CSV table of C-alpha atoms in Angstrom, one decimal:
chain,number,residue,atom,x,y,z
A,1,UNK,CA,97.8,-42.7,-17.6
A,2,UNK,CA,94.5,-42.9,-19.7
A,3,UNK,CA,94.7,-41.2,-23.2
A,4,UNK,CA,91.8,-38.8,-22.2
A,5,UNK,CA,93.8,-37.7,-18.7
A,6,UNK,CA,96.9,-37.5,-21.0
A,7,UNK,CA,95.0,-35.2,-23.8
A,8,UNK,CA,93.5,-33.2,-20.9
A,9,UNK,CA,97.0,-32.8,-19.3
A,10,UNK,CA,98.9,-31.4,-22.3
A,11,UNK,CA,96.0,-29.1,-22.7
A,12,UNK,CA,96.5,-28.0,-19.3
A,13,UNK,CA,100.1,-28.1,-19.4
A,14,UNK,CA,100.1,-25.1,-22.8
A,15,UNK,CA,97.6,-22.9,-20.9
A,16,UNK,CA,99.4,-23.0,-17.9
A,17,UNK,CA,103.1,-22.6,-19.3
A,18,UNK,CA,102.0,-20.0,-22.1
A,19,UNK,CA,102.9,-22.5,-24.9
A,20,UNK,CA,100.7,-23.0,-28.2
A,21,UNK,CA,101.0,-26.8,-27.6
A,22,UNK,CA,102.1,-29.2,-25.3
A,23,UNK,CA,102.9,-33.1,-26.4
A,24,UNK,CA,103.6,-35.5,-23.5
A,25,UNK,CA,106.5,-37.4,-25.1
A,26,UNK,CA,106.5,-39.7,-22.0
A,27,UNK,CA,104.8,-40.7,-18.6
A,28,UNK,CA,106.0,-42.9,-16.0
A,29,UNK,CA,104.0,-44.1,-12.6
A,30,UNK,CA,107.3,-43.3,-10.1
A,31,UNK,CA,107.2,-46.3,-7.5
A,32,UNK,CA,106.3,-46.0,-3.8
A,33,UNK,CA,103.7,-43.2,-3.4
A,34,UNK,CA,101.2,-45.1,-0.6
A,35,UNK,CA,99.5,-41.9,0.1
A,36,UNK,CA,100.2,-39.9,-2.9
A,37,UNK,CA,100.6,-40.5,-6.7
A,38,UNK,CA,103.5,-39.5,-9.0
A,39,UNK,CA,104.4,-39.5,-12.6
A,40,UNK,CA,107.5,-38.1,-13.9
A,41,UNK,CA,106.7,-36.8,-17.4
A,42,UNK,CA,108.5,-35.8,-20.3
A,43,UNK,CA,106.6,-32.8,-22.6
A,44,UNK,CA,107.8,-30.7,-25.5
A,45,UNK,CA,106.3,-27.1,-25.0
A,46,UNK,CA,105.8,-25.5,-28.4
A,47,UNK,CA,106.3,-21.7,-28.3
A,48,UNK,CA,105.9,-19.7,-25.0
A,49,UNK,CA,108.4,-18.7,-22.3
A,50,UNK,CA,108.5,-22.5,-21.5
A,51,UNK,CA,109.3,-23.3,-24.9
A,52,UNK,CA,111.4,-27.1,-25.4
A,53,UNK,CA,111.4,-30.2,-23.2
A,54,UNK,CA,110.4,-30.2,-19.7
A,55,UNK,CA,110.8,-32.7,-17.6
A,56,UNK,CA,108.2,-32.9,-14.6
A,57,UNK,CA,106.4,-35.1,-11.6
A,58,UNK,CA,102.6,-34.4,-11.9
A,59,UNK,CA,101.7,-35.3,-8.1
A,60,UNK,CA,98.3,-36.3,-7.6
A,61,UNK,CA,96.1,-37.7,-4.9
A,62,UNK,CA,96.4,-41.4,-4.5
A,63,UNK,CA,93.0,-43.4,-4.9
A,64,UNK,CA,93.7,-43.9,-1.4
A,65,UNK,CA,94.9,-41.1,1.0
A,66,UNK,CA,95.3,-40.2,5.2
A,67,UNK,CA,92.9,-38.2,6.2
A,68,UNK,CA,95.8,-35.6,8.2
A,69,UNK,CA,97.7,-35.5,4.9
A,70,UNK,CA,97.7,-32.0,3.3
A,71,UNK,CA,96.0,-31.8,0.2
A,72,UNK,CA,97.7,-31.0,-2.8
A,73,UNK,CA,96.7,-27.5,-3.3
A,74,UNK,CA,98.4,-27.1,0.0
A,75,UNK,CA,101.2,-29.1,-0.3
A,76,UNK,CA,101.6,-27.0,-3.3
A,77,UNK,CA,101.9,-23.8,-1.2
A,78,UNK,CA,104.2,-25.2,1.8
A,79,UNK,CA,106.4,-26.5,-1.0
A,80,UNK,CA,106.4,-22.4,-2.6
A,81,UNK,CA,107.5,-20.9,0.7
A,82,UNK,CA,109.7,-23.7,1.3
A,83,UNK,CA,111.7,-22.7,-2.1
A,84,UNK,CA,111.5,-19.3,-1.2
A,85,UNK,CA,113.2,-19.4,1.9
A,86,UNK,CA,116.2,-21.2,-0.4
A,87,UNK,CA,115.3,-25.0,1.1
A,88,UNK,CA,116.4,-27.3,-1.9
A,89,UNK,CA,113.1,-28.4,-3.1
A,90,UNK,CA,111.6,-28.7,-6.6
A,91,UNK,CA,110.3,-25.8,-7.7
A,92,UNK,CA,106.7,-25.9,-7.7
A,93,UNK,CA,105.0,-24.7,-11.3
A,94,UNK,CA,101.7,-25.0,-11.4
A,95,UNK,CA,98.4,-25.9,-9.2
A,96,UNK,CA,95.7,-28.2,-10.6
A,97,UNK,CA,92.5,-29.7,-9.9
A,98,UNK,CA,90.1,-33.1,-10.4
A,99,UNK,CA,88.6,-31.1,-13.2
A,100,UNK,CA,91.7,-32.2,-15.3
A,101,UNK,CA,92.7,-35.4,-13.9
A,102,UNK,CA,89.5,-36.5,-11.7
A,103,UNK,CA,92.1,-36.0,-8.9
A,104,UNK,CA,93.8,-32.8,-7.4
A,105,UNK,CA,97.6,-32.6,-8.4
A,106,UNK,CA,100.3,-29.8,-8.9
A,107,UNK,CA,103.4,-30.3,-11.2
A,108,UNK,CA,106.6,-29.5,-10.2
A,109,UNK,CA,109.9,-29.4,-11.9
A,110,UNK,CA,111.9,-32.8,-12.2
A,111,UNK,CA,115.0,-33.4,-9.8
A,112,UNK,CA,118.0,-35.5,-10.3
A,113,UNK,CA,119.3,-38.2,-8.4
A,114,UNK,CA,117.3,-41.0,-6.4
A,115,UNK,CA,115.4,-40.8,-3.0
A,116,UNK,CA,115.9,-44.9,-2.5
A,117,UNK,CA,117.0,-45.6,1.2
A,118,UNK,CA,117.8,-48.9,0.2
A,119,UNK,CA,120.2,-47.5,-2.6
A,120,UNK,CA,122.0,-44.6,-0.2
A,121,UNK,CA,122.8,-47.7,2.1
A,122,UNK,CA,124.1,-50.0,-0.5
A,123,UNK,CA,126.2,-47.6,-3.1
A,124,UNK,CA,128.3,-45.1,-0.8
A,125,UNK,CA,128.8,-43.1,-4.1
A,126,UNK,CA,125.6,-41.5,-3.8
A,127,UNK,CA,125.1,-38.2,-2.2
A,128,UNK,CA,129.0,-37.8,-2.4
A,129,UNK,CA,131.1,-37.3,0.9
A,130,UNK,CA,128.1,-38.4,3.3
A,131,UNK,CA,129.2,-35.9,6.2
A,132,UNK,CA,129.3,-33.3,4.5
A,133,UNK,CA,125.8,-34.6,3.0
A,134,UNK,CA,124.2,-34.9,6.4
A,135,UNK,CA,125.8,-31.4,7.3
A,136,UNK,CA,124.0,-30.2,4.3
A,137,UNK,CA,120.5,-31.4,5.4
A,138,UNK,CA,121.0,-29.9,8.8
A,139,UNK,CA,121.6,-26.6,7.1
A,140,UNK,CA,118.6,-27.2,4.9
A,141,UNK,CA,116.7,-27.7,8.1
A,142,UNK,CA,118.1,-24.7,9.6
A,143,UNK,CA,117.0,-22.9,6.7
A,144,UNK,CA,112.8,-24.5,6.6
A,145,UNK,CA,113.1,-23.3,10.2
A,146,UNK,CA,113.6,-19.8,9.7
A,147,UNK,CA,109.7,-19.6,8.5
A,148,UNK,CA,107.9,-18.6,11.4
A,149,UNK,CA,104.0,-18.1,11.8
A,150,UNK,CA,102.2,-16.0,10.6
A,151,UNK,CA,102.4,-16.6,7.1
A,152,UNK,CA,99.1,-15.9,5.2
A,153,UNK,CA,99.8,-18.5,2.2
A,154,UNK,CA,100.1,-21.2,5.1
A,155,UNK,CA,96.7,-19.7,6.5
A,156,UNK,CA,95.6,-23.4,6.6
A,157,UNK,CA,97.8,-24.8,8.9
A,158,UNK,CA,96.4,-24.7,12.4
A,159,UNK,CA,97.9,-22.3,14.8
A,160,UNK,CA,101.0,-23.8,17.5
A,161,UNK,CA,100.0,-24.4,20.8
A,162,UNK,CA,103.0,-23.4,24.1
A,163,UNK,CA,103.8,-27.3,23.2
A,164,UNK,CA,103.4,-29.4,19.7
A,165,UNK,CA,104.9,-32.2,22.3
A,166,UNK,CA,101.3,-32.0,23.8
A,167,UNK,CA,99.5,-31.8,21.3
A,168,UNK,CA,101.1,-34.9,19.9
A,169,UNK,CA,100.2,-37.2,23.0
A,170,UNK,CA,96.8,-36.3,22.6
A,171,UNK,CA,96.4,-37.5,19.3
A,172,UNK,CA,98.5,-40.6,20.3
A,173,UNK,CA,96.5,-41.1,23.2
A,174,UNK,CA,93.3,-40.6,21.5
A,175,UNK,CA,93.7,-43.2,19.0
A,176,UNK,CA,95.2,-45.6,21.5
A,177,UNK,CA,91.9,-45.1,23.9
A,178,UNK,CA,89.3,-46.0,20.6
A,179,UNK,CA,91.8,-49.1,19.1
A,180,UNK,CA,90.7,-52.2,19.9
A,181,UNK,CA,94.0,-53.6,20.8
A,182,UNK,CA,95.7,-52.8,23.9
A,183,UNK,CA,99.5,-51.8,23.9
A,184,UNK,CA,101.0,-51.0,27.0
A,185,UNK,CA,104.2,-50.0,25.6
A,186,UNK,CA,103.0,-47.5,23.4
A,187,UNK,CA,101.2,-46.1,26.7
A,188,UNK,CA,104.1,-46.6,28.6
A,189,UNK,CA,106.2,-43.9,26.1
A,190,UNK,CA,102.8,-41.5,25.8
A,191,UNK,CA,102.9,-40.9,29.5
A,192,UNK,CA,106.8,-40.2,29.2
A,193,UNK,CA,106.4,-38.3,26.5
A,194,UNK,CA,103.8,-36.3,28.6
A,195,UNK,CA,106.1,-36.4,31.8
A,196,UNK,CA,109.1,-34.8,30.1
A,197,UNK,CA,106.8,-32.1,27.4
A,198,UNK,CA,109.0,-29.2,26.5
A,199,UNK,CA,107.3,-25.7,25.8
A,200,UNK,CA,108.0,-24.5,22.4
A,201,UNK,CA,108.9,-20.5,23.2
A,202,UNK,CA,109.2,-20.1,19.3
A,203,UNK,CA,107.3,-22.4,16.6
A,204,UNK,CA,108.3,-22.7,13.3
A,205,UNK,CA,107.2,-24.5,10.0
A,206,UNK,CA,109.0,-28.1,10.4
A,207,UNK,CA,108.7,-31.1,7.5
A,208,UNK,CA,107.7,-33.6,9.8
A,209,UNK,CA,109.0,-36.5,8.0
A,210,UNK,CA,112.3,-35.3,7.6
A,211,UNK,CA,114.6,-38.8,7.0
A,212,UNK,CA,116.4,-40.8,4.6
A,213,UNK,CA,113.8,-41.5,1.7
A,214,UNK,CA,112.5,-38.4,1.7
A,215,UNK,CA,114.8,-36.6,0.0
A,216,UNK,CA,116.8,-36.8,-3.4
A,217,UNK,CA,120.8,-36.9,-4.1
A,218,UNK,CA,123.3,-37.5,-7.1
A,219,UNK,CA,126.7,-37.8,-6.7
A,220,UNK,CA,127.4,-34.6,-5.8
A,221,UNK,CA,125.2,-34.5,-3.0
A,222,UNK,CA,121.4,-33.6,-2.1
A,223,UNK,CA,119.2,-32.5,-4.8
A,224,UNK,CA,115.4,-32.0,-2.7
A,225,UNK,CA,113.9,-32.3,-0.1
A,226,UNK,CA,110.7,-34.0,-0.9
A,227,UNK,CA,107.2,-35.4,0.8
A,228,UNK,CA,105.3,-32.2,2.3
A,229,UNK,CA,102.5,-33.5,2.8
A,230,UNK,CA,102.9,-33.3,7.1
A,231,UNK,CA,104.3,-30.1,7.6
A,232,UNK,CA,103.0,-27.9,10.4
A,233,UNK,CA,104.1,-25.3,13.0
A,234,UNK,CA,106.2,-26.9,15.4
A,235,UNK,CA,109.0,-27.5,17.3
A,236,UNK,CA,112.2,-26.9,15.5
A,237,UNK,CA,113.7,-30.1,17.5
A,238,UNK,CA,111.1,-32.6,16.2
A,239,UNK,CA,112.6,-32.6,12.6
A,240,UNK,CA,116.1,-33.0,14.1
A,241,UNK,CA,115.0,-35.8,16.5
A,242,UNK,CA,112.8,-37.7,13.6
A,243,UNK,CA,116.2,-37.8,11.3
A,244,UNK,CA,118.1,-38.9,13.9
A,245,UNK,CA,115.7,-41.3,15.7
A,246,UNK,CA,117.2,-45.0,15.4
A,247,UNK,CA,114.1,-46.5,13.8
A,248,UNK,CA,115.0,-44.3,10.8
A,249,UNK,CA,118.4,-45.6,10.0
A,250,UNK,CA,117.8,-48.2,7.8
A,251,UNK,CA,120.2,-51.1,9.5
A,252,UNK,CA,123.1,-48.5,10.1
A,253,UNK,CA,122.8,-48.0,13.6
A,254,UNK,CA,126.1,-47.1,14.4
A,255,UNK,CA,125.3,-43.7,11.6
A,256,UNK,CA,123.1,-41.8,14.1
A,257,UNK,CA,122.3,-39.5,11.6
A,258,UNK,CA,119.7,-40.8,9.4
A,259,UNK,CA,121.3,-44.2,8.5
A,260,UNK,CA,124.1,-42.2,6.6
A,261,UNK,CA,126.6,-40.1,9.2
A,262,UNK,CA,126.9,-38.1,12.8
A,263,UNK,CA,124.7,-36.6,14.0
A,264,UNK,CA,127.6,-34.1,15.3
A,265,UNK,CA,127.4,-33.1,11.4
A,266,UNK,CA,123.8,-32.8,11.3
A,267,UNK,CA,124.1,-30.5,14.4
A,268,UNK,CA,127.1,-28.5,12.8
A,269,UNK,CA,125.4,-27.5,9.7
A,270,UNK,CA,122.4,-26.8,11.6
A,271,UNK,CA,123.7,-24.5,14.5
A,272,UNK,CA,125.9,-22.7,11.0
A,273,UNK,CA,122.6,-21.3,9.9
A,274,UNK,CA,120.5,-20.6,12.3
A,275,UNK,CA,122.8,-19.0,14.6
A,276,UNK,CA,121.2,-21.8,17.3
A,277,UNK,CA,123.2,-23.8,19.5
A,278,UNK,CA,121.3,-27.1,19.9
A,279,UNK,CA,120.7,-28.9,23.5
A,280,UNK,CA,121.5,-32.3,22.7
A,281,UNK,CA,119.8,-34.0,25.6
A,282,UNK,CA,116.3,-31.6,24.2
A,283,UNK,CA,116.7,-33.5,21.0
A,284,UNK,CA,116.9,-37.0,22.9
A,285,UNK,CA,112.8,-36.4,23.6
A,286,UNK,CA,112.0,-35.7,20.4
A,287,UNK,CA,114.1,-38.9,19.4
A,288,UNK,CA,111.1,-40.8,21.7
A,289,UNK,CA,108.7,-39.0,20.0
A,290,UNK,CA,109.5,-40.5,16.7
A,291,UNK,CA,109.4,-44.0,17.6
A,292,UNK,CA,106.3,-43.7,19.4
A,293,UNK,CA,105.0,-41.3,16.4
A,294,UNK,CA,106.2,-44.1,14.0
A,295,UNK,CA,104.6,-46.8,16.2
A,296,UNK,CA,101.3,-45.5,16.2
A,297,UNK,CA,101.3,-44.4,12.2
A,298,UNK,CA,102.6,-48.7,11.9
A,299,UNK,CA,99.1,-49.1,13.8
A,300,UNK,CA,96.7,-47.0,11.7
A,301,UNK,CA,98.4,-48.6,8.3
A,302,UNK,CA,98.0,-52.6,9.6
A,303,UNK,CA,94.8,-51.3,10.4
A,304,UNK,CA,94.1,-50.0,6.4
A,305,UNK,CA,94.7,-53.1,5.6
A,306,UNK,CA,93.4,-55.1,8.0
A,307,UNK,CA,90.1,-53.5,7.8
A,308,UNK,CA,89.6,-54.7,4.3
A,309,UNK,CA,89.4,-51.1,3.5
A,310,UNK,CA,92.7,-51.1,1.6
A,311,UNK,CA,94.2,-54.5,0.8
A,312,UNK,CA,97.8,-54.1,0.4
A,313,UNK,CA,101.3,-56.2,1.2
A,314,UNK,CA,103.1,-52.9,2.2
A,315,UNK,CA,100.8,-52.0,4.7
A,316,UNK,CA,100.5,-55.5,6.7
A,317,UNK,CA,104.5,-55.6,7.0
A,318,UNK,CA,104.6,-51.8,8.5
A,319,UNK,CA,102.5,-53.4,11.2
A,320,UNK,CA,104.8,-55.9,12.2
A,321,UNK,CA,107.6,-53.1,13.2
A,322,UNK,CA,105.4,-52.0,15.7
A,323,UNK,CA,107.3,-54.6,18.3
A,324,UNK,CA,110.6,-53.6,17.4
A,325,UNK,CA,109.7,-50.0,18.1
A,326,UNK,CA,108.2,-50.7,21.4
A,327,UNK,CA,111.3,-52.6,22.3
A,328,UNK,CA,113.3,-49.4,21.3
A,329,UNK,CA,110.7,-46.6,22.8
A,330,UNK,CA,111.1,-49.2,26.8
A,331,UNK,CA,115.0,-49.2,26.1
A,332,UNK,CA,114.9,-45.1,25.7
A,333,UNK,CA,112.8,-44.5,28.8
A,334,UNK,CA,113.6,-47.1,31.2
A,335,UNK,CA,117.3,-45.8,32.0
A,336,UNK,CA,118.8,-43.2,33.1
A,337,UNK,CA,116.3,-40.9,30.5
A,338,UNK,CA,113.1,-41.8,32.9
């Protein structure tokens, strides 16, 4: 972080929290963040309600973004009625803009723990007893899932269709039809995907990228639930089938549940609180969703960097999954599911 951004950010930082001064004792560039940028920051608030050390992530937009990611003012607001409705989130604090940084951004209070998939599958320690960890992110679920449209803060989000599933194959279908490479396997799970389309009879306000690496634990268990920046009105199930889809379990196959435990846990702490028995064979489709989703996002990032657009390491290897998942999205739909 430049000096000015970091002069401009304490100033911005004692206005907003009521403080006489604010004096960034730290600042850190967190790793990962492809589409978006975090810094976790240490500041002493002098005076004020606020008054002592906080300890914060300042997310901003990335030099680079996707265009359907939210922006930050609304990310800013999904993650507010997220933490009202009790989902385990940070808790947002305060909404700013490019006039402070040269880049839109929001601050949010720091939470403990680690989000590293890598480090959940190597050090069993982490997130304590993993059941009853994946139990806990099924109730958190449950919980995102009790916001139902209307909500004026969310005004932004586009109104659900009868069926999010439909609405998905025509993006997917779009893209494929103006790519310049052919994949018949990705075709092959659109039109199953479009054979087998549920109606959603009651939409509600789903993460979309609900999985392992998305969301923080200690030893103790989950901390928040992180990475808005998809969220939509949807179909309850897609959030359930993404976490549990096998392209999202990290080498741990046999763990249906997000690389980490059952997905009969998952289910149990979601049906808890919301009251909802869940149709397994109904989460099954939105399982195929997720690879083909996850297939065609692999696309679009080979494609940043492939264009020249974006050069970057990360996104030519997310490319090369695309096989894998095609494999997996043929092996779903050629049994007994077609």
């Amino acid at each position: 972080m430049q000096e000015a951004q970091r002069h401009a950010l304490e100033r911005f930082l004692a206005e907003k929290a009521g403080a006489t001064a604010a004096r960034i004792e730290d600042a850190r560039l967190l790793s990962g963040g492809a589409i978006q940028e975090n810094w976790l920051l240490s500041a002493t608030l002098t005076g004020g309600p606020h008054a002592g050390v906080l300890e914060c992530v300042v997310r901003a937009d990335a030099p680079s973004g996707v265009a359907v990611s939210h922006s930050r003012a609304q990310e800013f607001a999904l993650l507010g009625e997220a933490f009202r409705a009790g989902v385990t989130v940070p808790e947002p604090l305060w909404l700013g803009d490019a006039s402070v940084l040269g880049r839109d951004f929001f601050v949010m209070r720091k939470a403990r723990g680690t989000a590293a998939a890598h480090r959940l599958m190597k050090e069993p320690h982490l997130g304590g007893d993993r059941e009853r960890l994946v139990e806990r992110i099924g109730e958190e679920m449950a919980r995102l899932h009790a916001i139902r449209p209307p909500v004026e803060r969310l005004s932004f989000l586009p109104m659900p269709v009868s069926s999010p599933a439909l609405e998905g194959v025509k993006v997917f279908r779009d893209f494929l039809d103006g790519h310049h490479t052919a994949f018949p396997a990705l075709e092959w799970g659109i039109r199953w995907l479009e054979r087998h389309a549920p109606e959603t009879a009651e939409p509600v306000l789903a993460h979309r990228d609900f999985r392992t690496g998305n969301y923080m634990v200690d030893e103790a268990g989950l901390t928040a639930v992180l990475d808005w920046e998809f969220a939509a009105w949807s179909d309850p199930l897609e959030d359930l089938g993404w976490f549990c889809a096998r392209c999202w379990r990290f080498g741990q196959p046999d763990k249906e549940a997000g690389g980490i435990g059952s997905r009969e846990a998952l289910f149990r702490g979601y049906e808890r609180v919301s009251g909802r028995r869940l149709e397994r064979e109904a989460v099954f489709y939105w399982e195929v969703y997720a690879h083909v989703r996850w297939a065609v996002i692999a696309v679009q990032q080979g494609e940043r960097h492939v264009s020249g657009h974006e050069p970057s390491l990360e996104l030519a290897l997310t490319a090369h999954i695309v096989p894998e998942l095609e494999l997996e999205i043929l092996r779903m739909t050629g049994g007994q599911h077609a």
